[in-house]
Each structure stands twice: as structure tokens, then as C-alpha cells.
Amino acid sequence: KELQVKVKELEEARRKEADMIDIMGHELRTPATVVKLNVSLLEKYIESNPEDFKKYIDRISQAVDTEIELINTLLTSAKLEGNKIEIKHDEVDVKEEIEMSIHGHEEELTPDTKIVSNVPNDLPHAYADRVRVAEVLNNLISNAVKYTEKGQITVSAKTNDKHIVVSIKDTGQGISKEDLAKLGEKFYRIDNYLDSEIVRPGGTGLGLYITFGLVKLMGGHMHVNSKLGKGSTFTFTLPKYTGQPIDKTKDS
């Protein structure tokens, strides 16, 4: 009987979690959709403007597309534990996704921090889910920015025989051995105390849980190297694109 009570409590907790994610997703979807519609209207009035101005409009539009798709990912994130998340395989330009993610986080840097890209122009494409790759990059770069008060964040990429290897290295506070052992657990948060403020919050504890899970589902691996006070390096791999079949279907 005690076990049955515990099972019911667990089921209720999971139901509440799913409800919360559903509400968050729908609340976030509306403003993102409004922004996208306004970008479309704005494009009608910039035909006479320089091409580089149009490039930034395209970036905004693509970023909003990614945000809406990431919200859809949020709505289905509760399925991760049950291995029910669907990966839509595509040919992914990892260099472009890295540049987009860096661009999206530059304004969050402190005056004493910079972020640089060390990605070769001829980096092969990956065989992965573009939206999920963007989510992984955004989670890892956001964490690096959050925990780096001064110094440099370096996003690099290389290739081996079968994989694209992406690393996000920072000069931040680093992670203790105790925390390293628990990284990727659901709702696990790291609270790092910094000299300039009381604490930088560790977020919801879902970011790295989802990141670890998505990399695994896309056929890759995660590795973390860190030392307290010396910074961290998060590395993940993705399979190379070598002509594998592409899933053309889209989320509704």
C-alpha cells in the first residue's frame, strides 16, 4: 500500500510537470508568433535598403523560427525520459548554427568577457536535427556566459573520421568534482558564488538534462572537463553527414 501511494504521488508530480511545460509553451508561443508576423511586414518596406540590412532581418526571422521550434521542443521535453522525442534528421551546417548562437548571446557578455569562434570554414555538415543542435549550442553557450565573469569563451569545432566535434571552453568559475558527477541529472542546478554578486542562478536544472539527452538521441556523446576556479570545457559530438536520408516532415 505504501508503494502504491508513492507511485500515485510520482504520477501526480509528473502530471503537474507536464501541465507546467504545456502552459509555458503556449504563453511563449504567442509573442514569438507576433514578432515573426511583424518581421514579415517589415520586409515589405526594405526592398531599397542595402543587402547587409536584409541579412540582419533574415537573421531575426530565422532566430524567431528557431525559437518557435524550440518552444515545440519544450512542449515535448517531458517525453525525454520515455525515449519518445522524435529526431528529425537533416543535413546541418554546424558552423552556421554556431555563428547564430554566438550572435544571440553577445549582448549578455560582461565588459570583461569576450566570445570567439574557432571554426574552420570547411567544416563538414552534421547529420542531426537542426533545431535540437541549436538548442544544445544555446544551452551550452548560455551557461558559459552565465558563469564567466571575466576572460574568454571559445567555441571551436573540428572533425574526425565519423563525427563533428564541438567544444565550448570558458574561463569561468569551473565545476567541482561533486557537481561534475551530477551534471545532466534532471532539475540539478549549480550555484556558483562570484565576487561581484551574491550568486548567479543556475536556472531550472532542465538545460543540461535536455542537452545531454538530445546529444545522445542524435547519435553523439557529451564530455565535460572542468576544474573549480579554472573554467570548464563542454564537448559534444555529432555524426557527419555523408548522404544519409533526410526527414522532410515538419512539426505542426
Coordinates of C-alpha atoms in Angstrom, one line a residue, residues 140 143-144 147-148 152-154 167-176 180 183 190 192 223-235:
L140 CA 26.0 25.4 -23.5
N143 CA 25.9 28.5 -19.4
A144 CA 29.4 29.6 -20.4
Y147 CA 29.4 31.5 -15.3
T148 CA 32.2 33.5 -16.9
Q152 CA 37.1 34.4 -22.8
I153 CA 34.6 31.9 -24.1
T154 CA 35.9 29.9 -27.1
S167 CA 33.8 22.4 -27.8
I168 CA 32.7 25.3 -25.7
K169 CA 35.6 26.4 -23.4
D170 CA 35.3 29.1 -20.8
T171 CA 37.5 30.8 -18.2
G172 CA 34.7 30.9 -15.6
Q173 CA 34.3 29.5 -12.1
G174 CA 34.6 25.9 -13.0
I175 CA 32.7 23.0 -11.6
S176 CA 33.6 20.9 -8.5
L180 CA 30.5 17.1 -12.2
L183 CA 25.7 17.0 -14.4
I190 CA 24.8 24.5 -9.8
N192 CA 28.4 29.4 -8.3
H223 CA 32.2 15.1 -22.3
V224 CA 32.8 17.7 -19.6
N225 CA 36.3 18.7 -18.3
S226 CA 36.4 21.2 -15.5
K227 CA 38.3 22.4 -12.5
L228 CA 37.0 24.7 -9.8
G229 CA 38.3 28.2 -10.4
K230 CA 39.9 27.3 -13.7
G231 CA 36.9 27.1 -16.1
S232 CA 35.1 24.4 -18.0
T233 CA 35.1 22.8 -21.4
F234 CA 31.9 21.1 -22.7
T235 CA 32.4 18.9 -25.7

